Coordinates of C-alpha atoms in Angstrom, one line a residue:
X7 CA 105.7 15.0 22.5
X8 CA 102.8 12.7 21.6
X9 CA 98.4 13.9 20.8
X10 CA 96.6 12.8 23.7
X11 CA 93.2 11.4 23.0
X12 CA 91.7 14.3 25.1
X13 CA 93.7 17.0 22.7
X14 CA 91.4 16.0 19.8
X15 CA 88.4 14.8 21.4
X16 CA 85.1 17.1 20.7
X17 CA 84.7 19.4 24.1
X18 CA 82.0 21.4 25.0
X19 CA 81.4 24.1 28.2
X20 CA 79.5 26.4 28.9
X21 CA 81.9 29.3 30.3
X22 CA 78.9 31.9 31.6
X23 CA 75.2 32.6 31.0
X24 CA 74.4 36.3 31.0
X25 CA 71.3 38.9 30.2
X26 CA 73.4 41.2 27.7
X27 CA 70.4 43.7 27.0
X28 CA 67.0 44.1 28.2
X29 CA 64.5 46.5 27.4
X30 CA 60.5 47.0 28.4
X31 CA 58.2 49.4 27.8
X32 CA 54.4 49.8 28.7
X33 CA 53.5 53.1 26.4
X34 CA 50.0 53.2 27.0
X35 CA 50.0 53.0 30.8
X36 CA 48.1 53.0 33.3
X37 CA 45.4 53.0 30.5
X38 CA 45.9 49.6 29.5
X39 CA 44.9 48.3 33.0
X40 CA 41.3 49.3 32.9
X41 CA 40.6 48.1 29.7
X42 CA 39.8 44.2 28.7
X43 CA 42.6 42.4 28.8
X44 CA 42.3 40.7 25.2
X45 CA 46.4 40.4 24.4
X46 CA 47.7 39.5 20.9
X47 CA 51.3 38.5 21.2
X48 CA 53.6 38.8 18.3
X49 CA 56.9 36.7 19.4
X50 CA 60.8 37.5 17.0
X51 CA 63.6 35.6 18.0
X52 CA 66.6 36.0 16.4
X53 CA 70.6 34.4 17.1
X54 CA 73.9 35.1 16.2
X55 CA 77.3 34.2 17.6
X56 CA 80.3 35.8 17.5
X57 CA 83.9 34.3 17.8
X58 CA 85.9 35.6 20.7
X59 CA 89.2 33.3 20.1
X60 CA 90.2 29.9 18.7
X61 CA 87.5 27.7 21.3
X62 CA 85.6 30.8 22.8
X63 CA 82.1 31.4 21.3
X64 CA 79.7 34.1 22.2
X65 CA 76.0 33.1 21.4
X66 CA 73.3 35.7 21.4
X67 CA 69.7 35.1 21.6
X68 CA 67.3 38.2 20.8
X69 CA 63.9 37.5 21.6
X70 CA 61.3 40.8 21.0
X71 CA 57.6 40.1 22.4
X72 CA 55.1 42.9 21.4
X73 CA 51.6 42.7 23.0
X74 CA 48.8 44.4 21.8
X75 CA 45.3 44.7 23.1
X76 CA 42.5 46.4 21.1
X77 CA 45.2 47.1 18.5
X78 CA 47.3 49.6 21.1
X79 CA 50.5 48.3 22.6
X80 CA 50.3 47.3 26.2
X81 CA 54.0 46.1 26.7
X82 CA 56.8 45.7 24.3
X83 CA 60.1 43.7 26.1
X84 CA 63.3 42.9 24.0
X85 CA 65.6 40.7 25.3
X86 CA 69.2 39.8 24.6
X87 CA 70.4 36.6 26.6
X88 CA 73.6 35.5 25.8
X89 CA 76.4 32.7 26.4
X90 CA 80.3 32.1 26.3
X91 CA 80.9 28.6 25.4
X92 CA 84.0 26.6 24.8
X93 CA 83.9 24.9 22.0
X94 CA 86.9 22.6 20.6
X95 CA 87.4 20.1 18.3
X96 CA 83.9 19.8 16.1
X97 CA 83.7 19.7 12.2
X98 CA 83.1 23.3 11.1
X99 CA 79.3 22.0 9.9
X100 CA 78.6 20.6 13.4
X101 CA 80.2 23.8 14.9
X102 CA 77.7 26.1 12.8
X103 CA 74.5 23.2 14.0
X104 CA 76.1 24.0 17.4
X105 CA 75.9 28.0 17.6
X106 CA 73.0 28.3 15.6
X107 CA 70.9 25.8 17.2
X108 CA 72.5 23.7 20.6
X109 CA 73.5 27.0 22.3
X110 CA 70.2 28.9 21.7
X111 CA 68.5 26.3 23.2
X112 CA 70.3 26.4 26.6
X113 CA 69.8 29.9 26.3
X114 CA 66.1 29.9 26.2
X115 CA 65.2 28.7 29.3
X116 CA 66.9 32.1 31.0
X117 CA 65.3 34.4 28.2
X118 CA 62.0 32.9 29.0
X119 CA 62.0 33.1 33.2
X120 CA 63.6 37.7 32.6
X121 CA 60.6 37.6 29.8
X122 CA 57.7 36.5 32.6
X123 CA 59.7 38.1 35.3
X124 CA 59.9 41.4 33.3
X125 CA 56.4 41.5 32.4
X126 CA 55.3 40.6 36.0
X127 CA 56.9 43.3 37.1
X128 CA 55.0 45.8 34.5
X129 CA 51.9 45.0 36.1
X130 CA 51.0 42.6 33.4
X131 CA 49.7 39.1 33.9
X132 CA 52.0 36.9 33.4
X133 CA 53.6 35.7 29.7
X134 CA 55.3 32.3 29.5
X135 CA 56.8 31.6 26.1
X136 CA 56.1 28.6 24.4
X137 CA 59.5 26.1 23.8
X138 CA 60.6 26.8 20.5
X139 CA 62.2 24.0 18.3
X140 CA 65.8 25.7 17.5
X141 CA 66.6 22.5 15.5
X142 CA 63.8 23.5 12.8
X143 CA 64.2 26.7 12.9
X144 CA 67.9 25.9 12.1
X145 CA 67.2 23.7 9.3
X146 CA 64.5 26.0 7.9
X147 CA 67.5 28.9 8.1
X148 CA 69.7 26.6 6.4
X149 CA 67.4 25.7 3.2
X150 CA 66.8 29.6 3.0
X151 CA 70.7 30.4 2.4
X152 CA 70.6 27.2 0.0
X153 CA 68.1 28.3 -1.9
X154 CA 69.6 32.1 -2.3
X155 CA 73.1 30.7 -2.8
X156 CA 71.8 28.7 -5.8
X157 CA 69.7 31.5 -6.8
X158 CA 72.4 33.5 -6.4
X159 CA 75.2 32.0 -8.5
X160 CA 72.6 32.0 -11.7
X161 CA 74.3 34.0 -14.0
X162 CA 71.6 36.4 -16.2
X163 CA 73.2 37.9 -19.9

């Protein structure tokens, strides 16, 4: 039996995109609604991936947005937007980049929509998250990891 060219060609396919977890809290309502609206936004992004089998990977993009006004929390929203991706025949370095940058980039618009929708449903003005450069974040993360591994390999006597 001969191997066909398609058996060795790189293959990427989105299997499913879904909201894995969602939390919205507005601890100071309704008082927040009558105060002057001067929001400060704190945003935290995190990605992780889990290998489901040889070719299937779950990628989870976690976004936490905390909005305060007058040093009081107006609302806090946490979203885990996930996807299942079929990824075959990519070199390890390229696979790692796809899981750490390419897939989160696909998930971000979905997470952004969930955040915007939940904030409005919570009675607050729409919160539109700015685009994120996942390639730059991935490169920064890899640089930090290399710095940690090189500093970790030093021997101390």
